[in-house]
mmCIF file of N, CA and C in Angstrom:
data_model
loop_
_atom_site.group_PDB
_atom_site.id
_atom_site.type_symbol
_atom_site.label_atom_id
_atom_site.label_comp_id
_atom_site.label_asym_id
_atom_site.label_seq_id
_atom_site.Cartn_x
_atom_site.Cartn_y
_atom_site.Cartn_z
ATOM 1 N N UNK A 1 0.841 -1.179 0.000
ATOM 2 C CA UNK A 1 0.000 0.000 0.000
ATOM 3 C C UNK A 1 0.885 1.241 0.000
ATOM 4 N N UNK A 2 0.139 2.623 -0.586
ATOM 5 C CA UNK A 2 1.402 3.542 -0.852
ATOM 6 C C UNK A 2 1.039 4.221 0.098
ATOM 7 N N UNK A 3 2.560 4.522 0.639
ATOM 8 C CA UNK A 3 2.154 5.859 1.729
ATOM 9 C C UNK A 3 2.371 7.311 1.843
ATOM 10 N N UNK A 4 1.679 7.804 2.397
ATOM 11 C CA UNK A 4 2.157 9.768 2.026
ATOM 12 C C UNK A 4 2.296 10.294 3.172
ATOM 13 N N UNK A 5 3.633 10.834 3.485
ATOM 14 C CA UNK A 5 4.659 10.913 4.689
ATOM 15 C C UNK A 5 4.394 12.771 4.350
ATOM 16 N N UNK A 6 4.284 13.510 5.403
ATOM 17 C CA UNK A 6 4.923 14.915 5.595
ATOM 18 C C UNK A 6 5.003 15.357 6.835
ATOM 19 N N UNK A 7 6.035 16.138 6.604
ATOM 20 C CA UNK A 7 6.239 17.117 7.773
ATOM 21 C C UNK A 7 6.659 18.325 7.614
ATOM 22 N N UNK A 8 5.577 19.381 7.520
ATOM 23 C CA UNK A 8 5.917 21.112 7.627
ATOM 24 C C UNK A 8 5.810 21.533 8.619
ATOM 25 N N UNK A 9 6.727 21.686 9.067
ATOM 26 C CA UNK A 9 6.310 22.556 10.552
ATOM 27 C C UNK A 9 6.320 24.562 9.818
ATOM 28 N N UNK A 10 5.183 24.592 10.636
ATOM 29 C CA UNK A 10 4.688 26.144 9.949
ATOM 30 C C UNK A 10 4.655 26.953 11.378
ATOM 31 N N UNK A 11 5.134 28.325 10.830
ATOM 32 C CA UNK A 11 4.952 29.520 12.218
ATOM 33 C C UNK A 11 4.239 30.076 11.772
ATOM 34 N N UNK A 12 3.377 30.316 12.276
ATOM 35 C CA UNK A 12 1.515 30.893 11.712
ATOM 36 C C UNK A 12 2.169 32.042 12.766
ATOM 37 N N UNK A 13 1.436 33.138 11.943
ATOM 38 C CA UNK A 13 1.088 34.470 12.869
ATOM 39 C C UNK A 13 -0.219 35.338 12.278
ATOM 40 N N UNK A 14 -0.989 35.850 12.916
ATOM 41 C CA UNK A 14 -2.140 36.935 12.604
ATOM 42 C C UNK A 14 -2.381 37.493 14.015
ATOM 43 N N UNK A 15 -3.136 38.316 13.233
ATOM 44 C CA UNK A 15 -3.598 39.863 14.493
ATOM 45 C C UNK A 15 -5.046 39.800 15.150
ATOM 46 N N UNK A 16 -5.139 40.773 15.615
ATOM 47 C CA UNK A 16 -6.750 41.060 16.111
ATOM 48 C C UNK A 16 -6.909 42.307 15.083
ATOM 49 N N UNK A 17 -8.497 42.426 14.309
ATOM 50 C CA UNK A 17 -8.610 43.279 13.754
ATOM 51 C C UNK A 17 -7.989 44.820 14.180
ATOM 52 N N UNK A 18 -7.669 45.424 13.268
ATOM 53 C CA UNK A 18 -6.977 46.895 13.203
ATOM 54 C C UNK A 18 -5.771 46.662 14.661
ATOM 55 N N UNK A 19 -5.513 45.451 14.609
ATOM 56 C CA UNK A 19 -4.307 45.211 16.077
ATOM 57 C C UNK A 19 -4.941 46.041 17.051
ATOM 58 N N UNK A 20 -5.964 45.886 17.515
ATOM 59 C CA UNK A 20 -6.393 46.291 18.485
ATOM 60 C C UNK A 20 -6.261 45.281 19.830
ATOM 61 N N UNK A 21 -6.182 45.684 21.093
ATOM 62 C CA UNK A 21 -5.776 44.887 22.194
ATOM 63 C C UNK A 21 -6.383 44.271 22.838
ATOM 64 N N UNK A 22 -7.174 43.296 22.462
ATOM 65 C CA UNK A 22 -8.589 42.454 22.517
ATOM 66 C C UNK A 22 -7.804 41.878 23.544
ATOM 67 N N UNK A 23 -6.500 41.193 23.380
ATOM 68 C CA UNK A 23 -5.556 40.029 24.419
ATOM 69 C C UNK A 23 -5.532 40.426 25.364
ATOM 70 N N UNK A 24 -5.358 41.948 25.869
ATOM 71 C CA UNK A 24 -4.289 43.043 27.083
ATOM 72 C C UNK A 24 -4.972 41.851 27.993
ATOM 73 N N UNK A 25 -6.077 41.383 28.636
ATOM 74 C CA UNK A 25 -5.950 40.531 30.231
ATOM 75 C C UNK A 25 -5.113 39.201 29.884
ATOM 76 N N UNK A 26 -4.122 39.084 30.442
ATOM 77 C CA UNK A 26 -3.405 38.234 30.609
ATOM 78 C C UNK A 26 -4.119 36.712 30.489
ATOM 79 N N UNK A 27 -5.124 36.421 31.796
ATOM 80 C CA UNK A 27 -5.530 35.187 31.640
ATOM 81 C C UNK A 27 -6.476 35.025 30.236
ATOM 82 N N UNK A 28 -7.175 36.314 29.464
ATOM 83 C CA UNK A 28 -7.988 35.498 28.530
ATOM 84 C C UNK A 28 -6.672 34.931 27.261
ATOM 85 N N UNK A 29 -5.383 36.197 27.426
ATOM 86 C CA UNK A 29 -4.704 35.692 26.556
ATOM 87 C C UNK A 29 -4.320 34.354 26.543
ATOM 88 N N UNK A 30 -3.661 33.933 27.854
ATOM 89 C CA UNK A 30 -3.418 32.595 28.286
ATOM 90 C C UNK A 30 -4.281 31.208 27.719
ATOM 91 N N UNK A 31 -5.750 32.048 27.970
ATOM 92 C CA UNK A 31 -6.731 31.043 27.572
ATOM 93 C C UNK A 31 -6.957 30.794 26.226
ATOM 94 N N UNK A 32 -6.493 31.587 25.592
ATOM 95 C CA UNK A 32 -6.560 31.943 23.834
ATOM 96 C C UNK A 32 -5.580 30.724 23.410
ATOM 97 N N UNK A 33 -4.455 31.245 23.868
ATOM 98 C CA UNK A 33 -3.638 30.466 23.197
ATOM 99 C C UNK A 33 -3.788 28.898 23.519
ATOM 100 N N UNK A 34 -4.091 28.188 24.743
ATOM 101 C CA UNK A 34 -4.521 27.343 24.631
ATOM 102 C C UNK A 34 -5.727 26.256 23.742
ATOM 103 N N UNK A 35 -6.677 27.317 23.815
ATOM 104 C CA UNK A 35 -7.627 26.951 22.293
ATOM 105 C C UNK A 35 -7.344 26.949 21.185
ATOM 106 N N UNK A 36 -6.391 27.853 21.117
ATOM 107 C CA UNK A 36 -5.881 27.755 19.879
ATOM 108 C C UNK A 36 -5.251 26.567 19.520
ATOM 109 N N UNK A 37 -4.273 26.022 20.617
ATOM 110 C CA UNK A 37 -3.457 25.088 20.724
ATOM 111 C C UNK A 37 -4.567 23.767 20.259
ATOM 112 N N UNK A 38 -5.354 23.432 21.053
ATOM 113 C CA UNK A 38 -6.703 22.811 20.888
ATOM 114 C C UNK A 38 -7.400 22.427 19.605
ATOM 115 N N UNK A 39 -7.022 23.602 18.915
ATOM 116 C CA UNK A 39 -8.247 23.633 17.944
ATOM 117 C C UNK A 39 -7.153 23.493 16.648
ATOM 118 N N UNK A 40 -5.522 23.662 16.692
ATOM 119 C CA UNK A 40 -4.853 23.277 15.972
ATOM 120 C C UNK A 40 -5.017 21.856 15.857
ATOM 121 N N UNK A 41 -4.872 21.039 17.143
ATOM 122 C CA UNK A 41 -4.300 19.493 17.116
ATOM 123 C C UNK A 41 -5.715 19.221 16.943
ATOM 124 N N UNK A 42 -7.117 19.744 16.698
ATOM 125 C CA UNK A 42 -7.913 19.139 16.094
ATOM 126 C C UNK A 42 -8.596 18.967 14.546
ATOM 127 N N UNK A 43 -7.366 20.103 13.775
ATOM 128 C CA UNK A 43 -7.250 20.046 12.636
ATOM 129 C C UNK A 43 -5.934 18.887 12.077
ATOM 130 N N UNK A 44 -5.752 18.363 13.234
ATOM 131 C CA UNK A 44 -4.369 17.212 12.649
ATOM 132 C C UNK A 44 -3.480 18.002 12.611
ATOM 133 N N UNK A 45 -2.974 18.738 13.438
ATOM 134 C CA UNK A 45 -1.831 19.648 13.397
ATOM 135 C C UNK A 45 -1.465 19.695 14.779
ATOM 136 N N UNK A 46 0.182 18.602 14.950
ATOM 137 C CA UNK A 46 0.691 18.328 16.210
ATOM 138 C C UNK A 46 1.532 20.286 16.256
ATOM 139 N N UNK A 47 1.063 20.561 17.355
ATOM 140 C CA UNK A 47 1.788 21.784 18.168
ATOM 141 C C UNK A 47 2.535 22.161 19.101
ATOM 142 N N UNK A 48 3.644 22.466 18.910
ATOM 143 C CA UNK A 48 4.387 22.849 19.838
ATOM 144 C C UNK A 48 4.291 23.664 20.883
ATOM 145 N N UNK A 49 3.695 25.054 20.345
ATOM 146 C CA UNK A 49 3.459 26.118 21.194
ATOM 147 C C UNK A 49 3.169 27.306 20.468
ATOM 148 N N UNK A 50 1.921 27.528 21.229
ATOM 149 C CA UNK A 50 1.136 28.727 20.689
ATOM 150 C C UNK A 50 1.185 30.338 21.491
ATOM 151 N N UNK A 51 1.678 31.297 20.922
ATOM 152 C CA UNK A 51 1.960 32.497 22.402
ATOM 153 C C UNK A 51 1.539 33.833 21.066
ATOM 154 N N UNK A 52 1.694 35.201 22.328
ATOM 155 C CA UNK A 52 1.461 36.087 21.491
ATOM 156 C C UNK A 52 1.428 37.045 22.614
ATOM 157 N N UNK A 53 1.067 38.275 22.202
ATOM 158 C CA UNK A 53 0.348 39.087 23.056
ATOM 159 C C UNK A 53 -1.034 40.070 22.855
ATOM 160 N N UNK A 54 -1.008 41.385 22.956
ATOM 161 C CA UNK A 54 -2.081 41.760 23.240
ATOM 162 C C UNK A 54 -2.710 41.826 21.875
ATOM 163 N N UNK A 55 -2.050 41.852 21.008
ATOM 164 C CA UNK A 55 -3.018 42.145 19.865
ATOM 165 C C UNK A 55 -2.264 41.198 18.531
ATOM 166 N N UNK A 56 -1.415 40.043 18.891
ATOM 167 C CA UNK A 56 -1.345 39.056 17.729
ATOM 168 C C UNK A 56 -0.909 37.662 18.388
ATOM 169 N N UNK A 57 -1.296 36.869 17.707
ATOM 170 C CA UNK A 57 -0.846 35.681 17.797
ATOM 171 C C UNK A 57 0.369 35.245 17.379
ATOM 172 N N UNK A 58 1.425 34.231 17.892
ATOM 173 C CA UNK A 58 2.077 33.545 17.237
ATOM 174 C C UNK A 58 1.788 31.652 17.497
ATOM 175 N N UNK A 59 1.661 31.013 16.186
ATOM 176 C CA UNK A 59 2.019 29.211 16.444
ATOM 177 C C UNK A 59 2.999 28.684 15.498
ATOM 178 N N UNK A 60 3.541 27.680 16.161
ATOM 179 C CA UNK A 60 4.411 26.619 15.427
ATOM 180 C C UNK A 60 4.180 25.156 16.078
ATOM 181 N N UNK A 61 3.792 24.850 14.502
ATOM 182 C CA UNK A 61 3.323 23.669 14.386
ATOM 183 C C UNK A 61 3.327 22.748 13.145
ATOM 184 N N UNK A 62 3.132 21.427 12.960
ATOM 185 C CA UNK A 62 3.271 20.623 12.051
ATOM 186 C C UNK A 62 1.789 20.748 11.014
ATOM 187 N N UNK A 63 1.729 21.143 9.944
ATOM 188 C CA UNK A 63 1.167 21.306 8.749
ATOM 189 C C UNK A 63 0.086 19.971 8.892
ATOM 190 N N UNK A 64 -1.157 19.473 9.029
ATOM 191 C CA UNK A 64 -1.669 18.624 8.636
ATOM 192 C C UNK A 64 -1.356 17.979 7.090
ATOM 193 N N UNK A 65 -1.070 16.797 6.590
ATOM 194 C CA UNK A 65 -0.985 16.399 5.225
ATOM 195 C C UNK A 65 -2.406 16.151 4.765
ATOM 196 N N UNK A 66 -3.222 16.282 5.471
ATOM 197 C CA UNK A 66 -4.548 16.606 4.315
ATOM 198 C C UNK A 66 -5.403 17.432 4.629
ATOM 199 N N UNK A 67 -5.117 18.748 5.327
ATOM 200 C CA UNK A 67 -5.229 20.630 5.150
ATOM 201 C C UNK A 67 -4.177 21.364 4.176
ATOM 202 N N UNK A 68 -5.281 22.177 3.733
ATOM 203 C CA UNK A 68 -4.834 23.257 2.640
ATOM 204 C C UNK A 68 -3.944 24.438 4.225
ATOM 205 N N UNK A 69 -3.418 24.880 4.829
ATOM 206 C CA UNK A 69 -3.018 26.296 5.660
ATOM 207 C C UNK A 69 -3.851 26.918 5.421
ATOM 208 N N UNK A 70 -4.496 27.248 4.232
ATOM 209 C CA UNK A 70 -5.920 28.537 4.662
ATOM 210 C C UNK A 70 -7.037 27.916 5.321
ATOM 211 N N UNK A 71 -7.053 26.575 5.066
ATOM 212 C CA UNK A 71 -8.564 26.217 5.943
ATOM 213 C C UNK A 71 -8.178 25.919 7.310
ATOM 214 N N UNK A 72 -6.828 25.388 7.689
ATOM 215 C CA UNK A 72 -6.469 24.906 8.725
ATOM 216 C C UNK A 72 -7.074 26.755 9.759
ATOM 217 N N UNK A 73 -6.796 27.729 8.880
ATOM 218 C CA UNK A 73 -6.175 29.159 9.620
ATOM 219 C C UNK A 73 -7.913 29.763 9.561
ATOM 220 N N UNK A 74 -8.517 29.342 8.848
ATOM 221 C CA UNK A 74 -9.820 29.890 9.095
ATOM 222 C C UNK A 74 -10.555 29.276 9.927
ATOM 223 N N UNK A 75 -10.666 27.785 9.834
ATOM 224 C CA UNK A 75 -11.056 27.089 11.015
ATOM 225 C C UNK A 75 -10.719 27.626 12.680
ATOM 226 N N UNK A 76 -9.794 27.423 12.969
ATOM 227 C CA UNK A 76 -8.971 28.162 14.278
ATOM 228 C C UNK A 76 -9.441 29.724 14.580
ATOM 229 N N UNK A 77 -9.740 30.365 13.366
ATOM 230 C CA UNK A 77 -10.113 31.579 13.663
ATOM 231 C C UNK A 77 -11.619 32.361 13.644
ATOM 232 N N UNK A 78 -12.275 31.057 12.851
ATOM 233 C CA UNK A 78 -13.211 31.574 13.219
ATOM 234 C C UNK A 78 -14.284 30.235 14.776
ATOM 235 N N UNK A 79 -13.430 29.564 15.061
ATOM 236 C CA UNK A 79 -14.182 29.121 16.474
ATOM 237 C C UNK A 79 -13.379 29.673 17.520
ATOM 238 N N UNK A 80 -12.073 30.406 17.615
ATOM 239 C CA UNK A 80 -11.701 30.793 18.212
ATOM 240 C C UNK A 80 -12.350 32.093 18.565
ATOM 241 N N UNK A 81 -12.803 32.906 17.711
ATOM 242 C CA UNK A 81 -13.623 34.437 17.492
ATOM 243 C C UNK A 81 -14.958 34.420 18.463
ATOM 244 N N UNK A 82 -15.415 32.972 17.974
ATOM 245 C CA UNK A 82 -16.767 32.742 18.686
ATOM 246 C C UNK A 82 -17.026 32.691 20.045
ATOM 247 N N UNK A 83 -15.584 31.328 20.570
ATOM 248 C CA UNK A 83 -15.384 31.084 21.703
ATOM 249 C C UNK A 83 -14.762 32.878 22.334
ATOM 250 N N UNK A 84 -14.446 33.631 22.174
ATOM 251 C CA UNK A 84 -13.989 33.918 23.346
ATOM 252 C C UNK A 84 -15.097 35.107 23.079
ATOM 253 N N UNK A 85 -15.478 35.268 22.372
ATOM 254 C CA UNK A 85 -16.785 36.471 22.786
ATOM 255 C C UNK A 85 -17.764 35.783 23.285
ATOM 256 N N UNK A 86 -17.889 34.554 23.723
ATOM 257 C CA UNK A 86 -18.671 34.082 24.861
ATOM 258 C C UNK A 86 -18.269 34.320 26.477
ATOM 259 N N UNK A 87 -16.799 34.560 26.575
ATOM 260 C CA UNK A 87 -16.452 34.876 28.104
ATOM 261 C C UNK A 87 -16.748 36.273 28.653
ATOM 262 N N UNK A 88 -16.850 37.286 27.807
ATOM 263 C CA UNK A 88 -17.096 38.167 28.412
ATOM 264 C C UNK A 88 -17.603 39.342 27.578
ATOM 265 N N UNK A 89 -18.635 40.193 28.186
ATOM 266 C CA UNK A 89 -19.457 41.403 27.144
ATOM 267 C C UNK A 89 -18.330 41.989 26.529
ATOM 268 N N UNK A 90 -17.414 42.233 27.354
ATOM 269 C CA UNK A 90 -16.200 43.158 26.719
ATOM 270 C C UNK A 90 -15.466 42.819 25.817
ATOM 271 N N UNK A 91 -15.560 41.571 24.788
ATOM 272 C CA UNK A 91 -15.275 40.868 23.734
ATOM 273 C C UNK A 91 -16.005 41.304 23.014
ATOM 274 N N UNK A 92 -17.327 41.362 22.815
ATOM 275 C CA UNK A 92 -18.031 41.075 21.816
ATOM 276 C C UNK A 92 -17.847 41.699 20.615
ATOM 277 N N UNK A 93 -17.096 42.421 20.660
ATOM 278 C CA UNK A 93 -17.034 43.065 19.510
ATOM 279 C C UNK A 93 -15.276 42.697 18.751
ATOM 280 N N UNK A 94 -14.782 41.427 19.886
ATOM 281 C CA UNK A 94 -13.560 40.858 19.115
ATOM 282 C C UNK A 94 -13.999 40.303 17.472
ATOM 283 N N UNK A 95 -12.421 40.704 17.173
ATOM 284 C CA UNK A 95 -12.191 40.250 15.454
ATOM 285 C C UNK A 95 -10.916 39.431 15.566
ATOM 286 N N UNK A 96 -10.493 38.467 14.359
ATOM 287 C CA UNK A 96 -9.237 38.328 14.213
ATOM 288 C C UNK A 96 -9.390 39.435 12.807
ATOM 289 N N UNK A 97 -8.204 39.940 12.921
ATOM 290 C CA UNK A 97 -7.474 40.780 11.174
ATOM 291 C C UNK A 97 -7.771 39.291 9.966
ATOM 292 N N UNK A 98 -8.582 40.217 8.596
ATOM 293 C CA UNK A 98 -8.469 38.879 7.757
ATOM 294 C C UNK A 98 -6.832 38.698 7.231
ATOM 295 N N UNK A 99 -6.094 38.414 7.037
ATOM 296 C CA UNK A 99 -5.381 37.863 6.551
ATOM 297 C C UNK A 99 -4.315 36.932 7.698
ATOM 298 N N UNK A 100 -2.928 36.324 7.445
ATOM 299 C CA UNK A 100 -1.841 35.962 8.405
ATOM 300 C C UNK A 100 -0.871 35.980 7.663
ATOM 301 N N UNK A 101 -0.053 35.580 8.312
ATOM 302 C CA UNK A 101 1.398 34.759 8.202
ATOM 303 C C UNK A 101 1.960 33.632 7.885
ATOM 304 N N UNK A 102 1.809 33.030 7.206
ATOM 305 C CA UNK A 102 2.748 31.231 7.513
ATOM 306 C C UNK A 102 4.271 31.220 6.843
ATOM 307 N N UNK A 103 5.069 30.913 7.482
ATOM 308 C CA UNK A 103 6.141 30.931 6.737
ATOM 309 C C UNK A 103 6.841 29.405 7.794
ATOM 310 N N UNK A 104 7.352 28.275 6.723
ATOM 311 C CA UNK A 104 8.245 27.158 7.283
ATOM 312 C C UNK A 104 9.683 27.130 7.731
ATOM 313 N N UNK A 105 9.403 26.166 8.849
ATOM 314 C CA UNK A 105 10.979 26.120 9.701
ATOM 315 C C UNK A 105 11.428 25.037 9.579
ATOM 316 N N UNK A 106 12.479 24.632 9.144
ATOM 317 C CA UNK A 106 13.273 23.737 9.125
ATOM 318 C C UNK A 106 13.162 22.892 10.408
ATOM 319 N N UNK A 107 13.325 21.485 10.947
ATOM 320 C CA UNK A 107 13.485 20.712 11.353
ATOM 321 C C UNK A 107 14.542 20.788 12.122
ATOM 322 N N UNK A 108 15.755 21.336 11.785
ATOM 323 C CA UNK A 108 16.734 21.414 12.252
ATOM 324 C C UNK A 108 17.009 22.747 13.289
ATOM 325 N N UNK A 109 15.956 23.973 12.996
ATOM 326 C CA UNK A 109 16.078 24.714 13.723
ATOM 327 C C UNK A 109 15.075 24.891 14.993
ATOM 328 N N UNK A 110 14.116 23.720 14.854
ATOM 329 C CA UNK A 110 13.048 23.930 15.983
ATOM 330 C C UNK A 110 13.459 24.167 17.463
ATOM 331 N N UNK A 111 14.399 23.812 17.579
ATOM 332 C CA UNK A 111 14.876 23.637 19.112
ATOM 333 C C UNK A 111 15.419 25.327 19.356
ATOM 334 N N UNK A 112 15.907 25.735 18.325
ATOM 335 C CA UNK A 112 16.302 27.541 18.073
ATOM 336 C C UNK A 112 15.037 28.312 17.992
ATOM 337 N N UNK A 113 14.079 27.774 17.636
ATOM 338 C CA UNK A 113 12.829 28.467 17.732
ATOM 339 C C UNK A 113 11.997 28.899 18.756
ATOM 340 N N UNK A 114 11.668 27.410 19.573
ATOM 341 C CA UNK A 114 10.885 27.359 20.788
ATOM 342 C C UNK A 114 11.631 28.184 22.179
ATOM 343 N N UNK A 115 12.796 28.261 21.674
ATOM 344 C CA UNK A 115 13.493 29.040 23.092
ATOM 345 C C UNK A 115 12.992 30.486 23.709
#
């Protein structure tokens, strides 16, 4: 049987609309990035670590081999959008920015990355 092997590890980055500081409380940021983390490895995308601050995200993580990166990045962003304007009124009017980032890291430099 034939098999189809990959591994991209991708550093995803995007914003909050107009980079506005939707993140500034610490714990929802905390909590963000964890869903995020979440909602990566439930697109088949093993993750290393997801961080950022008040008004962007950063992840690095392994590319699913049967996601396109734009659906993997719309998925994540738009249940992520949903979920957190459920914690509090003062969300509701959170955005992510439409577009991101992906650009690949070598294998060899991951350990230079995560530091």
């Amino acid at each position: 049987m034939a098999q189809s092997l990959s591994r991209l590890w991708t550093h995803l980055i995007f914003s909050t609309k107009n980079r506005f500081p939707f993140l500034s409380d610490k714990t929802i940021r905390i909590d963000m990035h964890g869903y995020l983390a979440k909602m990566l490895r439930e697109q088949d995308c093993e993750t290393l670590i997801v961080n950022g601050v008040e008004d962007h995200v950063h992840a690095l993580f392994a590319l699913s081999r049967i996601r396109a990166i734009a659906d993997v990045v719309k998925e994540i962003k738009r249940t992520s959008s949903g979920w957190v304007k459920e914690l509090s009124p003062k969300l509701s009017k959170f955005h992510w920015q439409g577009g991101y980032g992906a650009f690949s890291v070598s294998q060899s430099n991951l350990d230079e990355v995560i530091r």
